Each structure stands twice: as structure tokens, then as C-alpha cells.
Amino acid sequence: MTYEIAVIPGDGIGPEVIREGVKVLKSVEDTIGTFDLSFEKFPYGADYYLETGELIPKQDLSELEEKDAIYLGALGDPRVPTGVLEQGILLNLRFYFDQYINLRPVKLYPGVPCPLAGKDSNDVNFHVVRENTEDFYIGLGGRVKGRSRKNLEITRSLYKAKFDLDIDVDRDELAYQIGVISRGGAKRAIRFAFELAKEKGKKRLTSVDKANVLSHSYGLWREVFKQVADDYPEIETEFSFIDAIVMWFVKNPEWYEVVVTPNMFGDIVTDLGAIIQGGLGVAPGGNINPEGISMFEPIHGSAPKYAGKDKANPLAAILAGQMMLEDLGEQKAADLLEQAVAEVLAEGKTKTYDLGGNSSTSEVGDAVVKKLEER
Ligand code: IPM
Ligand code: MN
């Protein structure tokens, strides 16, 4: 069995952490010996964009379609205006491959310092299922200035309809962004979360929204959640508003088992999730299309400040590789990799600066490989 993996190292620290991830994955492949991983690199990112003016050429998308999975580093570069690479590459791939789940385990491994007083690895261990293709991420919106007559009319009518205000649009400018939740989109994400809870033997699923204020879109989300919940009577359910759950993640992380959330709240709570599991250096994520091609990445950004310094923590990328193996159906390999990472963390001898050590990126990768070889 050979798995074809597209590798997109990307920008900043992306190439360094992905290099370690590939190194570790090759070592797992050797240790297990029942499958092959074939990696092909794709150059998307700031350099490629600045050289060619392209983000991802159309014909490349069909090449990526032939792959079994995508392994991505990070995107973003100070030479390119913010959002261009993130939207043109990362979000483009999530949407193109309809990766409608962003799965983010929040797991504090023994040996990793946690910023929450009195909490340890028994207290922080849950999954966030983030819907990944809807909400405010669909890019629907606009910006209206009082210059052209058409814009003037749109602005006036939006304000009039909503606030019954007659505004002087010559002096005003407005921007609007529309978040869309569809019944089908909410349903597939919520169902995935229930199935995950069932599969992992979890007893509770928490749904996040802000249906008290943004009642059009999140009202639908809540309605769909209740309907899907009927199919899973064995799983306890609850609703939490986004503002409340960020507080409870800090106060009682041990309460959470599986959390399902619309896209943007999911973006926000998973950075909080990352910090309570020891930081972005150890937080992986998977952009999953259960019926198609999924993409695995550390959830951290490109951290340009640390690029090329061999300082960044590669464990988030390595753990993203672990999620990729699991998704490919190689559970034994995934478990082995996770154990190797857990051993390195528990020992605490080889760690990067973010975990209080001074090991290099490559030393951490090597330490994980060594654990694998000892088996
Ligand atoms: C993430 C990132 C992305 C997001 C950005 C880079 C577009 O923050 O993966 O969480 O907002 O989804
Ligand atoms: Mn984010």
C-alpha cells in the first residue's frame, strides 16, 4: 500500500517544521513496514507568489486531487499583504476540497507546562470539531463608500432598513460581512461530532453558538443540533455561548469531551485550546473531508521572526502527521507516533524554547525518531 502525500511547506517556519514531520513519518513507515508514504512537494507560498504572481495554478488543483492527503506547513509572509496567502492558498484548499471539518484535539501531554493553575494532563483532553466551510469564512460582503450613486443607494437602504436612519453617506463608509450557515452544512459538521463522540467513547457533546444575538444563522445551527441529537440519545448534549465557553475552558477544561462549533468561533476557541494544551507549538489540526482529500497542518502560523533559525517547535507539525496517519486508516502507526511524541515530552530532555528548553527544531525531530527506532 502506497499513500501519495502532497507536501506544502509554505512560508516562515513552515518548511522547518514540515521537514521534521516528514522525517518522523518516514521513520514510522520504516518501523511499521506495511505501507509506503510517497511525498511530493508543492511550492505554494510567498516566494512562489512573488515570483510567478500565482497562488495555486488551476492545473495544480487537479494534480492535488490525485493525492491521498495534503500535509501543510504554514502560510503568511510580511512581504505580502495580510490575507492574500491565507485566503488564496489555505482557505482556497479547504473550500476546493470541501474539507468541511476542522478537527482540533486539545490534549495536554504529561510533561508539558499548562498555564492553568492546578490543572494537569488529566484535566485537558478533548476534541474541538470546527465547521470549516461556512459562516463568516465564505467571503460574502462588501465595502461601500459614498462616491458612486449605486453605492450610495445600497448604503442608504441598508441603514434605512435596519435602523430606520437616514445617513449622510457622503461622510460615511460602511463594510459588511455576511455569515452563512446552511442546514446541510451544519448537519454534516454536527453529525461528524456526534460520530466522533461515539467512536471515542465520549459521553458529552457541547455545541457552541451565539444564538441569543446572531439569531438568524446560529438559530439555525441550534435547531439542526437538536434534530441531529435525537439520533444519539446515548450522548448527553448542552449548548454554550461562545463568550461563556471561553471562560469555562479556562476554569473547568476537564468538563469538555467533544465540542462542536461554527467556523469563526471555532477559530477563536481553538487558539485558546492550544494555549491550555501547552501552546501553539504542540497543537495540530486536520481539515477533513471524510469522503475526500484531507489536509493536515499545525495550527500555528508562519512565525516569520523565527524562520530559518531552527528554533520552532516541530511537534505540532509532527502531531498533524499523526492525525494524517489516523485518517489514512493507519491507526497502529498513528498510535506509535503519538507514543513516541508523548515519551519525548514526558522525559523533558529535548524541548524547544516555547516549552522552556533550548533544543533545536531538528533535535526534537531526531528525539522522536530515536524513540521510534527503540521499538
Ligand atoms: C487557522 C487560521 C486560519 C483561519 C487563517 C490563517 C486563515 O487562523 O487555521 O485557524 O482563520 O482559519
Ligand atoms: Mn486560527
XYZ file of C-alpha atoms and ligand atoms in Angstrom:
388
model
C 0.000 0.000 0.000
C 1.435 3.370 -1.022
C -0.041 6.672 0.086
C 0.602 9.684 -2.100
C 1.085 12.756 0.060
C 1.244 16.312 -1.267
C 3.564 18.390 0.889
C 3.136 22.157 1.013
C 5.840 23.508 3.350
C 4.676 27.116 2.818
C 6.163 30.171 4.498
C 8.209 31.159 7.519
C 8.831 28.250 9.880
C 6.578 26.016 7.721
C 9.445 24.340 5.819
C 11.419 23.575 9.008
C 8.586 22.004 10.919
C 7.352 20.061 7.889
C 10.886 18.762 7.259
C 10.810 17.250 10.766
C 7.312 15.931 10.221
C 8.333 14.154 7.038
C 11.428 12.782 8.770
C 9.297 11.318 11.562
C 6.667 9.939 9.171
C 9.375 8.158 7.184
C 10.671 6.662 10.383
C 7.181 5.412 11.313
C 6.901 3.898 7.852
C 10.194 2.023 8.417
C 9.173 0.874 11.882
C 5.802 -0.479 10.781
C 6.842 -1.740 7.351
C 3.354 -2.446 5.980
C 2.811 0.730 3.931
C 4.762 3.309 1.955
C 4.489 7.064 2.028
C 5.386 8.894 -1.142
C 5.870 12.635 -0.672
C 5.664 15.228 -3.423
C 6.468 18.844 -2.683
C 4.424 21.786 -3.918
C 5.899 25.277 -3.726
C 2.931 27.484 -2.836
C 3.574 30.394 -0.558
C 5.106 33.853 -0.565
C 8.212 33.127 -2.666
C 6.223 31.369 -5.354
C 3.610 34.115 -5.367
C 6.166 36.903 -5.607
C 7.997 35.120 -8.437
C 5.035 33.992 -10.513
C 2.059 36.038 -9.365
C 0.207 32.755 -8.808
C -1.240 31.388 -5.571
C -2.198 27.903 -6.750
C -2.366 27.392 -10.518
C -5.656 25.792 -11.617
C -3.984 22.773 -13.198
C -2.200 22.041 -9.904
C -5.525 21.592 -8.148
C -6.268 18.623 -10.375
C -2.830 17.205 -9.557
C -3.596 17.542 -5.869
C -6.858 15.716 -6.468
C -4.865 12.581 -7.244
C -3.272 12.561 -3.794
C -4.375 10.683 -0.695
C -3.717 13.598 1.652
C -2.107 17.020 1.921
C 0.490 17.910 4.541
C 0.799 21.651 5.042
C 3.247 23.845 6.987
C 2.116 27.443 7.416
C 1.224 30.450 5.292
C 1.776 34.169 5.692
C 4.688 36.479 4.942
C 5.347 40.136 5.756
C 6.162 40.872 2.087
C 2.618 40.019 1.045
C -0.443 41.946 2.294
C -2.209 40.119 5.078
C -4.865 37.679 3.912
C -3.646 37.132 0.357
C -1.767 33.893 1.004
C -4.073 32.736 3.785
C -7.179 33.135 1.652
C -5.659 32.294 -1.707
C -3.955 29.117 -0.560
C -5.153 27.806 2.804
C -8.824 28.742 2.573
C -8.877 28.014 -1.138
C -7.737 24.434 -0.440
C -10.187 23.961 2.416
C -13.035 25.074 0.168
C -11.891 23.407 -3.045
C -11.599 20.018 -1.356
C -14.722 20.660 0.702
C -12.861 19.906 3.910
C -15.864 20.685 5.979
C -14.408 19.624 9.309
C -11.537 21.217 11.116
C -10.679 18.730 13.814
C -8.520 20.074 16.610
C -7.593 17.828 19.528
C -6.881 19.754 22.714
C -4.679 17.404 24.668
C -2.173 18.303 27.327
C 0.575 15.677 27.374
C 2.348 14.836 30.632
C 5.486 16.934 30.935
C 4.065 19.922 29.077
C 3.569 23.031 31.201
C -0.027 24.259 31.381
C -0.785 27.922 32.113
C -3.927 26.994 34.079
C -3.362 26.881 37.819
C -3.836 23.420 39.283
C -4.609 21.643 36.001
C -2.647 18.771 34.546
C -2.876 16.259 31.731
C -5.884 14.561 33.326
C -7.839 17.782 33.005
C -7.208 18.852 29.424
C -8.179 16.236 26.856
C -10.994 16.935 24.426
C -11.737 17.489 20.746
C -12.998 20.588 19.035
C -14.915 19.952 15.813
C -14.920 23.225 13.913
C -17.191 23.581 10.895
C -14.764 24.617 8.164
C -16.566 25.843 5.060
C -19.296 28.277 6.133
C -20.086 31.136 8.487
C -18.110 34.364 8.039
C -15.463 32.476 6.086
C -17.416 32.355 2.837
C -16.161 35.817 1.921
C -19.545 37.352 1.240
C -19.658 41.055 1.861
C -18.577 44.388 0.611
C -17.460 47.838 1.364
C -19.442 50.838 0.379
C -18.287 54.430 0.076
C -20.452 57.375 -0.673
C -18.917 58.007 -4.082
C -20.864 56.179 -6.764
C -24.603 56.538 -6.988
C -25.136 52.784 -6.701
C -23.110 52.508 -3.538
C -24.873 55.487 -2.159
C -28.204 53.791 -2.646
C -27.071 50.481 -1.140
C -25.717 52.231 1.900
C -28.821 54.316 2.402
C -31.166 51.371 2.016
C -29.149 49.103 4.356
C -29.240 51.695 7.086
C -32.818 52.615 6.434
C -33.978 49.009 6.517
C -32.046 48.104 9.604
C -32.009 51.211 11.763
C -34.559 53.463 10.132
C -31.791 56.018 9.889
C -31.196 58.475 7.103
C -27.459 58.799 6.988
C -25.269 61.216 5.170
C -23.393 58.730 3.035
C -21.005 61.312 1.693
C -19.292 61.314 5.013
C -19.852 57.695 5.897
C -18.341 54.488 4.755
C -19.602 51.063 5.593
C -18.465 47.483 5.347
C -20.488 44.351 5.821
C -19.640 40.687 6.027
C -22.301 38.040 5.890
C -22.035 34.784 7.758
C -23.955 31.928 6.237
C -24.982 28.726 7.968
C -26.782 26.209 5.810
C -28.915 23.380 7.118
C -26.841 20.816 5.238
C -23.545 22.407 6.225
C -24.446 22.496 9.902
C -25.871 18.994 9.795
C -22.788 17.308 8.360
C -20.466 19.004 10.851
C -22.687 18.259 13.834
C -23.209 14.662 12.739
C -19.449 14.246 12.426
C -19.069 15.485 16.009
C -21.661 13.012 17.330
C -19.995 10.175 15.430
C -16.614 11.180 16.802
C -18.000 11.238 20.336
C -19.468 7.775 19.808
C -16.285 6.381 18.304
C -14.088 7.766 21.076
C -16.468 6.607 23.797
C -17.214 10.165 24.973
C -20.414 10.853 26.802
C -20.967 14.581 26.223
C -21.127 16.896 23.230
C -21.146 20.678 23.679
C -22.449 22.929 20.926
C -21.135 26.485 20.700
C -23.084 29.419 19.264
C -24.288 32.939 19.907
C -27.923 32.272 19.148
C -29.027 34.891 21.654
C -27.763 37.697 19.422
C -26.861 36.363 15.983
C -30.125 34.501 15.946
C -30.608 34.117 12.203
C -27.583 31.992 11.453
C -26.839 30.456 14.845
C -30.529 29.939 15.474
C -30.468 27.557 12.532
C -27.309 25.928 13.861
C -29.012 25.287 17.201
C -32.137 23.912 15.543
C -30.094 21.486 13.457
C -28.093 20.437 16.513
C -31.284 19.498 18.357
C -32.511 17.483 15.400
C -29.283 15.547 14.962
C -29.073 14.955 18.726
C -32.281 12.927 18.527
C -30.335 10.233 16.694
C -27.818 9.928 19.545
C -29.798 9.511 22.774
C -26.784 7.924 24.473
C -24.798 11.181 24.206
C -25.505 13.971 26.638
C -25.754 17.391 24.992
C -25.525 21.017 26.028
C -25.344 24.472 24.483
C -22.794 27.062 25.383
C -22.498 30.618 24.153
C -19.089 31.468 22.802
C -18.436 34.131 25.427
C -19.253 31.685 28.211
C -17.272 28.769 26.844
C -14.014 30.722 26.644
C -14.398 31.311 30.354
C -15.224 27.667 31.120
C -12.303 26.362 29.048
C -10.058 28.182 31.495
C -11.980 27.361 34.657
C -13.112 23.762 34.024
C -11.400 22.267 30.977
C -11.990 18.778 32.414
C -15.720 19.163 31.725
C -15.265 19.034 27.949
C -15.211 15.897 25.830
C -16.249 16.936 22.318
C -17.140 20.490 21.332
C -18.757 21.368 18.017
C -18.748 24.917 16.738
C -19.394 27.096 13.707
C -16.333 28.221 11.810
C -15.348 31.542 13.305
C -15.995 30.695 16.946
C -14.050 27.520 16.271
C -11.144 29.559 15.010
C -11.133 31.570 18.217
C -11.673 28.802 20.767
C -9.007 26.587 19.259
C -6.304 29.184 19.872
C -7.469 29.192 23.467
C -7.475 25.395 23.299
C -3.915 25.482 22.015
C -2.626 27.593 24.864
C -4.168 25.374 27.537
C -2.607 22.306 25.930
C 0.829 23.872 26.148
C 0.866 26.344 23.285
C 0.729 26.531 19.535
C 3.966 24.562 19.399
C 2.096 21.356 20.213
C -1.351 21.920 18.642
C -2.186 20.052 15.424
C -5.279 20.170 13.259
C -6.878 18.313 10.402
C -9.019 19.816 7.642
C -11.131 16.811 6.923
C -13.384 15.742 4.127
C -14.442 12.283 5.291
C -15.346 11.356 1.720
C -12.423 13.083 0.011
C -8.937 14.524 0.406
C -7.993 15.880 3.792
C -5.253 18.282 4.765
C -3.220 18.244 7.964
C -1.356 21.172 9.456
C -0.017 22.577 12.684
C -2.492 25.235 13.735
C 0.239 27.796 14.339
C 1.141 30.399 11.758
C 4.355 31.025 9.838
C 6.087 32.954 12.663
C 8.400 34.864 10.277
C 10.510 36.052 13.213
C 11.728 32.513 13.819
C 12.042 31.432 10.188
C 15.255 29.648 9.270
C 16.546 29.672 12.852
C 15.903 26.005 13.632
C 14.145 27.146 16.813
C 10.449 26.464 16.179
C 8.741 23.543 17.866
C 8.021 20.869 15.230
C 5.713 18.827 17.463
C 2.500 20.450 16.200
C 3.504 19.515 12.644
C 4.579 16.040 13.782
C 1.256 15.507 15.557
C -0.528 16.719 12.414
C 1.301 13.859 10.704
C -0.093 11.541 13.364
C -3.624 12.744 12.561
C -2.921 12.151 8.874
C -1.921 8.534 9.534
C -5.084 8.033 11.533
C -7.161 9.493 8.698
C -5.443 7.224 6.172
C -6.538 4.281 8.303
C -3.083 3.512 9.707
C -4.160 3.535 13.342
C -1.285 1.404 14.589
C 1.261 3.738 13.006
C -0.575 6.758 14.364
C -0.572 5.326 17.887
C 3.112 4.508 17.680
C 3.929 8.036 16.597
C 1.849 9.537 19.365
C 3.556 7.344 21.955
C 6.964 8.437 20.693
C 5.985 12.106 20.982
C 4.475 11.526 24.423
C 7.696 9.861 25.612
C 9.843 12.736 24.392
C 7.563 15.211 26.144
C 7.374 13.216 29.362
C 11.161 12.892 29.530
C 11.506 16.625 29.007
C 15.137 16.412 27.935
C 14.669 17.605 24.367
C 12.394 20.606 24.085
C 12.278 23.856 22.185
C 12.245 27.314 23.762
C 8.416 27.531 23.921
C 8.363 24.585 26.348
C 11.189 26.026 28.402
C 14.088 24.249 26.722
C 16.737 25.201 24.217
C 16.747 22.305 21.787
C 16.551 22.992 18.069
C 13.753 22.062 15.705
C 15.801 19.227 14.254
C 16.865 17.900 17.655
C 13.225 17.481 18.622
C 12.506 15.650 15.349
C 15.540 13.433 15.960
C 14.422 12.670 19.516
C 11.044 11.441 18.234
C 12.761 9.323 15.567
C 15.039 7.816 18.215
C 12.030 6.776 20.282
C 10.538 5.120 17.226
C 13.776 3.290 16.481
C 13.972 1.957 20.022
C 10.833 -0.051 19.380
C -6.488 28.818 11.393
C -6.006 30.148 10.877
C -6.739 30.451 9.578
C -8.208 30.540 9.912
C -6.248 31.723 8.865
C -4.758 31.703 8.631
C -6.971 31.925 7.574
O -6.161 31.140 11.832
O -6.275 27.812 10.703
O -7.053 28.771 12.476
O -8.700 31.609 10.280
O -8.883 29.516 9.778
Mn -6.915 30.395 13.744
